[in-house]
């Protein structure tokens, strides 16, 4: 007897299958038929959930938002197609705690979640070409940047907006370095990432800055 699945469960299976394909084969490998096979679903199941390629990409991106909100954000506020924005990521209010928390997030994304990070990179490139994906991808970035700005302001940064942007850029660079760059074969240890972040954050809080 065929196993009955709820619409939400089927949607998650399709999205997870799409992310697995994006990580392994890139955008070229993302087809409705391939997602059916990857997710172990009957032929046509993916088309029933996301009829177009654009809808499938949107579903995959929102699944990244949902998963990262669940792992790093406030409980009960996952992103979803047509639903809530990603939850803000809670951050400690000390320089050392901030460096440790960001290192934990960065290391997690390039080790245990390396495949998802590769899929996210593929989606980032596609978002550069598709305005409808751009908005969702940018919301994902703001889920870290907004709380970072607030914490940095509380810690005495003279330019919390710019400093938050710099840290997000550094973390996104870390993800590229470990996913597609020269660090892919040997990602840095968490302690190394934390040491780097301490060196970045320290001067932000000690030196008067021009700008916003």
Coordinates of N, CA and C in Angstrom, one line a residue:
X1 N 0.9 -1.2 0.0 CA 0.0 0.0 0.0 C 0.9 1.2 0.0
X2 N 0.7 2.2 -0.9 CA 1.5 3.4 -0.9 C 1.5 4.2 0.4
X3 N 2.6 4.7 0.8 CA 2.7 5.5 2.0 C 2.1 6.8 1.8
X4 N 1.2 7.2 2.7 CA 0.5 8.5 2.6 C 1.4 9.6 3.3
X5 N 1.6 10.7 2.6 CA 2.4 11.8 3.2 C 1.6 13.0 3.2
X6 N 1.8 13.9 4.1 CA 1.1 15.2 4.2 C 1.7 16.1 3.2
X7 N 0.9 17.2 2.8 CA 1.4 18.1 1.8 C 2.7 18.8 2.3
X8 N 2.8 19.1 3.6 CA 4.0 19.7 4.1 C 5.2 18.8 4.1
X9 N 5.0 17.5 4.4 CA 6.0 16.5 4.3 C 6.5 16.3 2.9
X10 N 5.6 16.3 2.0 CA 5.9 16.1 0.6 C 6.8 17.3 0.1
X11 N 6.3 18.5 0.5 CA 7.1 19.7 0.1 C 8.5 19.7 0.7
X12 N 8.6 19.3 1.9 CA 10.0 19.2 2.5 C 10.8 18.2 1.8
X13 N 10.2 17.0 1.4 CA 11.0 16.0 0.7 C 11.5 16.5 -0.7
X14 N 10.6 17.3 -1.4 CA 11.0 17.8 -2.7 C 12.1 18.9 -2.5
X15 N 11.9 19.7 -1.5 CA 13.0 20.8 -1.2 C 14.3 20.2 -0.8
X16 N 14.3 19.1 0.0 CA 15.5 18.5 0.4 C 16.2 17.8 -0.8
X17 N 15.3 17.2 -1.6 CA 15.9 16.5 -2.8 C 16.5 17.5 -3.7
X18 N 15.9 18.7 -3.9 CA 16.4 19.7 -4.7 C 17.8 20.2 -4.2
X19 N 17.9 20.4 -2.9 CA 19.1 20.9 -2.2 C 20.2 19.9 -2.4
X20 N 19.9 18.6 -2.3 CA 20.9 17.5 -2.5 C 21.4 17.6 -3.9
X21 N 20.5 17.7 -4.9 CA 21.0 17.8 -6.3 C 21.8 19.0 -6.5
X22 N 21.4 20.2 -6.0 CA 22.2 21.4 -6.2 C 23.6 21.3 -5.7
X23 N 23.7 20.6 -4.5 CA 25.0 20.4 -3.9 C 25.9 19.5 -4.7
X24 N 25.3 18.5 -5.2 CA 26.1 17.4 -5.9 C 26.3 17.7 -7.4
X25 N 25.3 18.2 -8.0 CA 25.4 18.4 -9.5 C 25.2 19.8 -10.0
X26 N 24.9 20.7 -9.1 CA 24.8 22.1 -9.5 C 23.4 22.4 -10.2
X27 N 23.2 23.6 -10.7 CA 22.0 23.9 -11.3 C 21.6 23.1 -12.5
X28 N 22.7 22.6 -13.2 CA 22.4 21.8 -14.4 C 21.7 20.5 -14.1
X29 N 21.9 20.0 -12.9 CA 21.3 18.7 -12.5 C 19.9 18.8 -11.9
X30 N 19.4 20.1 -11.7 CA 18.1 20.3 -11.1 C 17.0 20.2 -12.1
X31 N 16.3 19.1 -12.1 CA 15.1 18.9 -13.0 C 14.1 18.3 -12.1
X32 N 12.8 18.4 -12.5 CA 11.7 17.8 -11.7 C 11.9 16.3 -11.6
X33 N 12.2 15.7 -12.7 CA 12.4 14.2 -12.7 C 13.5 13.8 -11.8
X34 N 14.6 14.6 -11.8 CA 15.8 14.2 -11.0 C 15.4 14.4 -9.5
X35 N 14.6 15.4 -9.2 CA 14.2 15.6 -7.8 C 13.3 14.4 -7.3
X36 N 12.4 14.0 -8.2 CA 11.6 12.8 -7.9 C 12.4 11.6 -7.5
X37 N 13.4 11.4 -8.3 CA 14.3 10.2 -8.1 C 15.1 10.4 -6.8
X38 N 15.7 11.6 -6.6 CA 16.5 11.9 -5.4 C 15.7 11.7 -4.1
X39 N 14.5 12.2 -4.2 CA 13.7 12.2 -3.0 C 12.9 10.9 -2.8
X40 N 13.0 10.0 -3.7 CA 12.3 8.7 -3.7 C 10.8 8.9 -3.8
X41 N 10.4 9.8 -4.6 CA 9.0 10.1 -4.8 C 8.5 9.6 -6.2
X42 N 7.2 9.4 -6.3 CA 6.6 8.9 -7.6 C 6.9 9.9 -8.7
X43 N 6.9 9.5 -9.9 CA 7.1 10.4 -11.0 C 6.0 11.4 -11.0
X44 N 6.3 12.7 -11.2 CA 5.4 13.8 -11.2 C 5.1 14.4 -9.9
X45 N 5.6 13.8 -8.8 CA 5.4 14.4 -7.5 C 5.9 15.8 -7.3
X46 N 7.2 16.0 -7.8 CA 7.8 17.3 -7.7 C 7.0 18.4 -8.5
X47 N 6.5 18.0 -9.7 CA 5.7 18.9 -10.5 C 4.4 19.3 -9.8
X48 N 3.9 18.4 -9.0 CA 2.7 18.8 -8.2 C 2.9 19.8 -7.1
X49 N 4.2 19.8 -6.6 CA 4.5 20.7 -5.5 C 5.0 22.0 -6.1
X50 N 5.9 22.0 -7.1 CA 6.5 23.2 -7.7 C 6.4 23.0 -9.2
X51 N 5.5 23.6 -9.9 CA 5.2 23.3 -11.3 C 6.3 23.8 -12.2
X52 N 7.0 24.9 -11.9 CA 8.0 25.5 -12.8 C 9.4 25.4 -12.1
X53 N 10.4 25.6 -12.9 CA 11.8 25.6 -12.4 C 12.0 26.7 -11.4
X54 N 11.4 27.9 -11.7 CA 11.5 29.0 -10.8 C 10.8 28.7 -9.4
X55 N 9.7 28.0 -9.5 CA 9.0 27.6 -8.2 C 9.9 26.6 -7.4
X56 N 10.6 25.7 -8.1 CA 11.4 24.7 -7.5 C 12.6 25.4 -6.8
X57 N 13.2 26.4 -7.5 CA 14.3 27.1 -6.9 C 13.9 27.9 -5.7
X58 N 12.7 28.5 -5.8 CA 12.1 29.3 -4.7 C 11.9 28.4 -3.5
X59 N 11.4 27.2 -3.7 CA 11.1 26.2 -2.7 C 12.5 25.8 -2.0
X60 N 13.5 25.6 -2.8 CA 14.8 25.2 -2.3 C 15.4 26.3 -1.4
X61 N 15.3 27.5 -1.9 CA 15.9 28.6 -1.1 C 15.1 28.8 0.2
X62 N 13.8 28.7 0.2 CA 13.1 28.9 1.4 C 13.3 27.7 2.4
X63 N 13.7 26.5 1.9 CA 14.0 25.4 2.7 C 15.3 25.7 3.4
X64 N 16.3 26.3 2.8 CA 17.5 26.8 3.4 C 17.2 27.7 4.6
X65 N 16.3 28.7 4.3 CA 15.9 29.7 5.3 C 15.3 28.9 6.5
X66 N 14.4 28.0 6.2 CA 13.7 27.2 7.2 C 14.7 26.4 8.1
X67 N 15.6 25.7 7.5 CA 16.6 24.9 8.2 C 17.6 25.7 9.0
X68 N 18.0 26.9 8.4 CA 19.0 27.7 9.2 C 18.3 28.4 10.3
X69 N 17.0 28.8 10.1 CA 16.3 29.4 11.2 C 16.1 28.4 12.4
X70 N 15.8 27.2 12.0 CA 15.6 26.1 13.0 C 16.9 25.9 13.8
X71 N 18.1 25.9 13.1 CA 19.4 25.6 13.7 C 19.9 26.8 14.5
X72 N 19.8 28.0 14.0 CA 20.5 29.2 14.6 C 19.5 30.2 15.1
X73 N 18.3 30.2 14.7 CA 17.4 31.3 15.1 C 16.5 31.0 16.3
X74 N 15.5 31.9 16.4 CA 14.6 31.8 17.5 C 13.6 30.6 17.2
X75 N 13.3 29.8 18.1 CA 12.4 28.7 17.9 C 11.0 29.1 17.4
X76 N 10.5 28.4 16.5 CA 9.1 28.6 16.0 C 8.9 29.7 15.0
X77 N 10.0 30.1 14.4 CA 9.9 31.2 13.4 C 10.6 30.9 12.1
X78 N 10.3 29.7 11.5 CA 11.0 29.4 10.3 C 10.5 30.1 9.1
X79 N 11.3 30.4 8.1 CA 10.9 31.0 6.9 C 10.2 29.9 6.0
X80 N 9.2 30.3 5.2 CA 8.5 29.4 4.4 C 7.9 30.2 3.2
X81 N 7.7 29.5 2.1 CA 7.1 30.2 0.9 C 5.8 31.0 1.3
X82 N 5.9 32.3 1.2 CA 4.7 33.1 1.5 C 4.5 33.2 3.0
X83 N 5.4 32.8 3.8 CA 5.3 32.8 5.3 C 6.2 33.8 5.9
X84 N 6.6 33.4 7.1 CA 7.4 34.3 8.0 C 8.8 34.5 7.4
X85 N 9.4 35.6 7.8 CA 10.8 35.8 7.4 C 11.7 34.9 8.3
X86 N 13.0 34.7 8.0 CA 13.8 33.9 8.9 C 13.9 34.5 10.2
X87 N 14.1 33.7 11.2 CA 14.2 34.2 12.6 C 15.6 34.9 12.7
X88 N 15.7 36.0 13.5 CA 16.9 36.6 13.8 C 17.8 35.6 14.6
X89 N 19.1 35.6 14.4 CA 20.0 34.7 15.1 C 20.4 35.4 16.4
X90 N 20.1 34.7 17.6 CA 20.5 35.3 18.8 C 22.1 35.3 19.0
X91 N 22.6 36.4 19.5 CA 24.1 36.5 19.6 C 24.5 37.0 21.0
X92 N 25.6 36.5 21.6 CA 26.0 36.9 22.9 C 26.4 38.4 22.9
X93 N 26.4 39.0 24.0 CA 26.7 40.4 24.1 C 28.1 40.8 24.6
X94 N 29.1 39.9 24.4 CA 30.5 40.2 24.7 C 31.3 40.0 23.5
X95 N 32.5 40.7 23.3 CA 33.3 40.4 22.1 C 33.7 39.0 22.0
X96 N 34.1 38.4 23.1 CA 34.6 37.0 23.1 C 33.5 36.0 22.7
X97 N 32.3 36.3 23.4 CA 31.1 35.4 23.1 C 30.7 35.6 21.7
X98 N 30.7 36.8 21.1 CA 30.3 37.0 19.7 C 31.3 36.3 18.8
X99 N 32.6 36.4 19.0 CA 33.5 35.6 18.2 C 33.3 34.1 18.2
X100 N 33.0 33.6 19.4 CA 32.8 32.2 19.6 C 31.5 31.8 18.9
X101 N 30.4 32.6 19.0 CA 29.2 32.2 18.4 C 29.3 32.2 16.9
X102 N 29.9 33.2 16.3 CA 30.0 33.3 14.9 C 30.9 32.2 14.4
X103 N 32.0 31.9 15.1 CA 32.8 30.7 14.7 C 32.1 29.4 14.7
X104 N 31.2 29.3 15.7 CA 30.4 28.0 15.8 C 29.5 27.9 14.6
X105 N 28.9 29.1 14.2 CA 28.0 29.1 13.0 C 28.8 28.8 11.8
X106 N 29.9 29.5 11.6 CA 30.7 29.3 10.4 C 31.2 27.9 10.2
X107 N 31.8 27.4 11.3 CA 32.3 26.0 11.3 C 31.2 25.0 11.0
X108 N 30.1 25.2 11.6 CA 29.0 24.3 11.3 C 28.6 24.3 9.9
X109 N 28.5 25.4 9.3 CA 28.1 25.6 7.9 C 29.1 25.0 6.9
X110 N 30.4 25.0 7.2 CA 31.4 24.5 6.3 C 31.8 23.0 6.6
X111 N 31.3 22.4 7.6 CA 31.6 21.0 8.0 C 30.4 20.2 7.9
X112 N 29.6 20.2 9.0 CA 28.4 19.4 9.1 C 27.4 19.8 8.0
X113 N 27.3 21.0 7.6 CA 26.3 21.4 6.6 C 27.0 21.9 5.3
X114 N 28.1 21.2 5.0 CA 28.9 21.6 3.8 C 28.1 21.4 2.5
X115 N 27.3 20.4 2.4 CA 26.5 20.1 1.2 C 25.4 21.2 1.1
X116 N 24.8 21.6 2.2 CA 23.8 22.6 2.1 C 24.4 24.0 1.7
X117 N 25.6 24.2 2.2 CA 26.3 25.4 1.9 C 26.6 25.5 0.4
X118 N 27.0 24.4 -0.2 CA 27.3 24.3 -1.6 C 26.0 24.6 -2.4
X119 N 24.9 24.1 -1.9 CA 23.6 24.3 -2.6 C 23.2 25.8 -2.4
X120 N 23.5 26.4 -1.3 CA 23.2 27.8 -1.1 C 24.0 28.7 -2.0
X121 N 25.3 28.3 -2.3 CA 26.1 29.0 -3.2 C 25.5 29.0 -4.6
X122 N 25.0 27.8 -5.0 CA 24.3 27.7 -6.3 C 23.1 28.6 -6.4
X123 N 22.4 28.7 -5.3 CA 21.2 29.5 -5.2 C 21.5 31.0 -5.2
X124 N 22.7 31.3 -4.6 CA 23.1 32.7 -4.6 C 23.4 33.2 -6.0
X125 N 24.1 32.4 -6.8 CA 24.4 32.7 -8.2 C 23.1 32.9 -9.0
X126 N 22.1 32.0 -8.7 CA 20.9 32.1 -9.5 C 20.1 33.4 -9.0
X127 N 20.2 33.7 -7.7 CA 19.5 34.9 -7.2 C 20.0 36.2 -7.9
X128 N 21.3 36.1 -8.3 CA 21.8 37.3 -9.0 C 21.2 37.6 -10.3
X129 N 20.5 36.5 -10.8 CA 19.9 36.6 -12.2 C 18.4 36.7 -12.0
X130 N 17.8 36.4 -10.9 CA 16.4 36.3 -10.7 C 15.9 37.2 -9.6
X131 N 15.3 38.3 -9.9 CA 14.9 39.3 -8.8 C 14.0 38.6 -7.8
X132 N 13.1 37.7 -8.2 CA 12.2 37.1 -7.2 C 13.0 36.2 -6.2
X133 N 14.1 35.7 -6.6 CA 14.9 34.9 -5.6 C 15.8 35.9 -4.8
X134 N 16.2 37.0 -5.4 CA 17.1 37.9 -4.7 C 16.5 38.4 -3.4
X135 N 15.2 38.7 -3.4 CA 14.6 39.2 -2.1 C 14.6 38.2 -1.0
X136 N 14.3 36.9 -1.4 CA 14.3 35.9 -0.3 C 15.8 35.6 0.1
X137 N 16.7 35.6 -0.8 CA 18.1 35.4 -0.4 C 18.6 36.5 0.5
X138 N 18.2 37.8 0.2 CA 18.7 38.9 1.0 C 18.1 38.8 2.4
X139 N 16.8 38.3 2.5 CA 16.2 38.2 3.9 C 17.0 37.2 4.7
X140 N 17.5 36.2 4.1 CA 18.3 35.2 4.8 C 19.6 35.8 5.3
X141 N 20.2 36.7 4.5 CA 21.4 37.4 5.0 C 21.1 38.3 6.2
X142 N 20.0 39.0 6.1 CA 19.6 39.9 7.2 C 19.3 39.3 8.5
X143 N 19.0 38.0 8.5 CA 18.7 37.3 9.7 C 20.0 37.2 10.6
X144 N 21.2 37.4 10.0 CA 22.4 37.5 10.8 C 22.8 38.9 10.9
X145 N 22.7 39.7 9.8 CA 23.3 41.0 9.8 C 22.5 42.0 10.8
X146 N 21.2 41.9 10.9 CA 20.5 42.8 11.8 C 20.8 42.6 13.2
X147 N 20.8 41.3 13.8 CA 21.2 41.2 15.2 C 22.7 41.5 15.4
X148 N 23.5 41.3 14.4 CA 24.9 41.6 14.5 C 25.1 43.1 14.7
X149 N 24.4 43.9 13.9 CA 24.4 45.4 14.0 C 24.0 45.8 15.4
X150 N 23.0 45.2 16.0 CA 22.5 45.6 17.3 C 23.5 45.3 18.4
X151 N 24.1 44.1 18.3 CA 25.1 43.6 19.3 C 26.4 44.5 19.2
X152 N 26.8 44.8 18.0 CA 28.0 45.6 17.8 C 27.8 47.0 18.4
X153 N 26.6 47.6 18.1 CA 26.3 48.9 18.7 C 26.3 48.9 20.2
X154 N 25.7 47.8 20.8 CA 25.8 47.7 22.3 C 27.2 47.6 22.8
X155 N 28.1 46.9 22.0 CA 29.4 46.7 22.5 C 30.3 48.0 22.2
X156 N 29.8 49.0 21.6 CA 30.5 50.2 21.5 C 31.1 50.5 20.1
X157 N 30.7 49.7 19.1 CA 31.2 50.0 17.7 C 30.7 51.4 17.3
X158 N 31.6 52.1 16.7 CA 31.3 53.5 16.2 C 30.6 53.4 14.8
X159 N 30.7 52.2 14.2 CA 30.1 52.1 12.9 C 29.4 50.7 12.8
X160 N 28.4 50.4 13.6 CA 27.8 49.1 13.7 C 27.3 48.5 12.4
X161 N 26.7 49.4 11.5 CA 26.2 48.9 10.2 C 27.3 48.4 9.4
X162 N 28.3 49.2 9.2 CA 29.5 48.8 8.4 C 30.2 47.6 9.0
X163 N 30.4 47.6 10.3 CA 31.1 46.4 10.9 C 30.3 45.2 10.8
X164 N 28.9 45.2 10.9 CA 28.1 44.1 10.7 C 28.2 43.5 9.3
X165 N 28.2 44.5 8.4 CA 28.4 44.1 7.0 C 29.7 43.4 6.7
X166 N 30.8 43.9 7.4 CA 32.1 43.3 7.2 C 32.1 41.9 7.7
X167 N 31.5 41.7 8.9 CA 31.5 40.3 9.4 C 30.7 39.4 8.6
X168 N 29.6 39.8 8.1 CA 28.8 39.0 7.2 C 29.6 38.6 5.9
X169 N 30.2 39.6 5.4 CA 31.1 39.4 4.2 C 32.2 38.4 4.5
X170 N 32.8 38.5 5.7 CA 33.8 37.6 6.0 C 33.3 36.1 6.1
X171 N 32.1 36.0 6.8 CA 31.5 34.7 6.9 C 31.1 34.1 5.6
X172 N 30.6 34.9 4.7 CA 30.2 34.4 3.4 C 31.5 34.1 2.6
X173 N 32.6 34.8 2.8 CA 33.8 34.5 2.2 C 34.4 33.2 2.7
X174 N 34.2 32.9 4.0 CA 34.6 31.6 4.6 C 33.9 30.5 3.9
X175 N 32.6 30.7 3.7 CA 31.8 29.6 3.1 C 32.2 29.3 1.7
X176 N 32.5 30.4 0.9 CA 33.0 30.2 -0.4 C 34.4 29.5 -0.4
X177 N 35.3 30.0 0.5 CA 36.6 29.4 0.6 C 36.6 27.9 0.8
X178 N 35.7 27.5 1.7 CA 35.6 26.1 2.1 C 34.7 25.3 1.2
X179 N 33.9 25.9 0.4 CA 33.0 25.2 -0.5 C 33.5 25.0 -1.9
X180 N 34.1 26.1 -2.4 CA 34.5 26.1 -3.8 C 35.9 26.7 -4.0
X181 N 36.5 27.2 -2.9 CA 37.8 27.8 -3.0 C 38.9 26.9 -2.6
X182 N 40.1 27.4 -2.3 CA 41.3 26.6 -2.1 C 41.2 25.9 -0.7
X183 N 40.2 26.3 0.1 CA 40.1 25.6 1.4 C 39.2 24.4 1.4
X184 N 38.7 24.1 0.3 CA 37.6 23.0 0.3 C 38.2 21.7 0.8
X185 N 39.4 21.4 0.5 CA 40.0 20.1 0.9 C 40.2 20.0 2.4
X186 N 40.5 21.1 3.0 CA 40.8 21.1 4.5 C 40.3 22.4 5.1
X187 N 39.0 22.4 5.5 CA 38.5 23.6 6.2 C 39.2 23.9 7.5
X188 N 39.3 25.2 7.9 CA 39.9 25.5 9.1 C 39.1 25.0 10.3
X189 N 39.9 24.7 11.4 CA 39.2 24.2 12.6 C 38.4 25.4 13.2
X190 N 37.5 25.0 14.1 CA 36.7 26.0 14.7 C 37.5 27.0 15.5
X191 N 38.5 26.5 16.2 CA 39.4 27.4 17.0 C 40.1 28.4 16.1
X192 N 40.5 28.0 14.9 CA 41.2 28.9 14.0 C 40.2 30.0 13.5
X193 N 39.0 29.6 13.2 CA 37.9 30.6 12.8 C 37.7 31.6 13.9
X194 N 37.6 31.0 15.1 CA 37.3 31.9 16.3 C 38.5 32.9 16.5
X195 N 39.7 32.5 16.3 CA 40.9 33.4 16.5 C 40.8 34.5 15.4
X196 N 40.5 34.1 14.2 CA 40.4 35.1 13.1 C 39.3 36.1 13.5
X197 N 38.2 35.6 14.0 CA 37.1 36.6 14.3 C 37.4 37.5 15.4
X198 N 38.1 37.0 16.4 CA 38.6 37.8 17.5 C 39.4 39.0 17.0
X199 N 40.3 38.6 16.0 CA 41.2 39.7 15.4 C 40.4 40.7 14.6
X200 N 39.3 40.2 14.0 CA 38.4 41.1 13.3 C 37.6 42.0 14.2
X201 N 37.0 41.4 15.2 CA 36.1 42.1 16.1 C 36.8 43.1 17.0
X202 N 38.0 42.7 17.5 CA 38.7 43.6 18.5 C 38.9 45.0 18.0
X203 N 39.5 45.2 16.9 CA 39.7 46.6 16.4 C 38.4 47.3 16.1
X204 N 37.4 46.6 15.8 CA 36.1 47.3 15.5 C 35.6 48.0 16.8
X205 N 35.9 47.5 17.9 CA 35.4 48.0 19.2 C 36.4 48.9 19.9
X206 N 37.6 49.0 19.3 CA 38.7 49.8 20.0 C 39.0 51.1 19.2
X207 N 38.8 51.1 17.9 CA 39.3 52.2 17.1 C 38.1 53.0 16.6
X208 N 38.1 54.3 16.8 CA 37.0 55.2 16.3 C 36.9 55.0 14.8
X209 N 35.7 54.9 14.3 CA 35.5 54.7 12.9 C 34.6 55.8 12.3
X210 N 35.0 56.1 11.0 CA 34.1 57.0 10.3 C 33.1 56.2 9.5
X211 N 31.9 56.8 9.3 CA 30.9 56.1 8.6 C 29.7 55.7 9.4
X212 N 28.9 54.8 8.9 CA 27.7 54.4 9.7 C 27.8 53.1 10.3

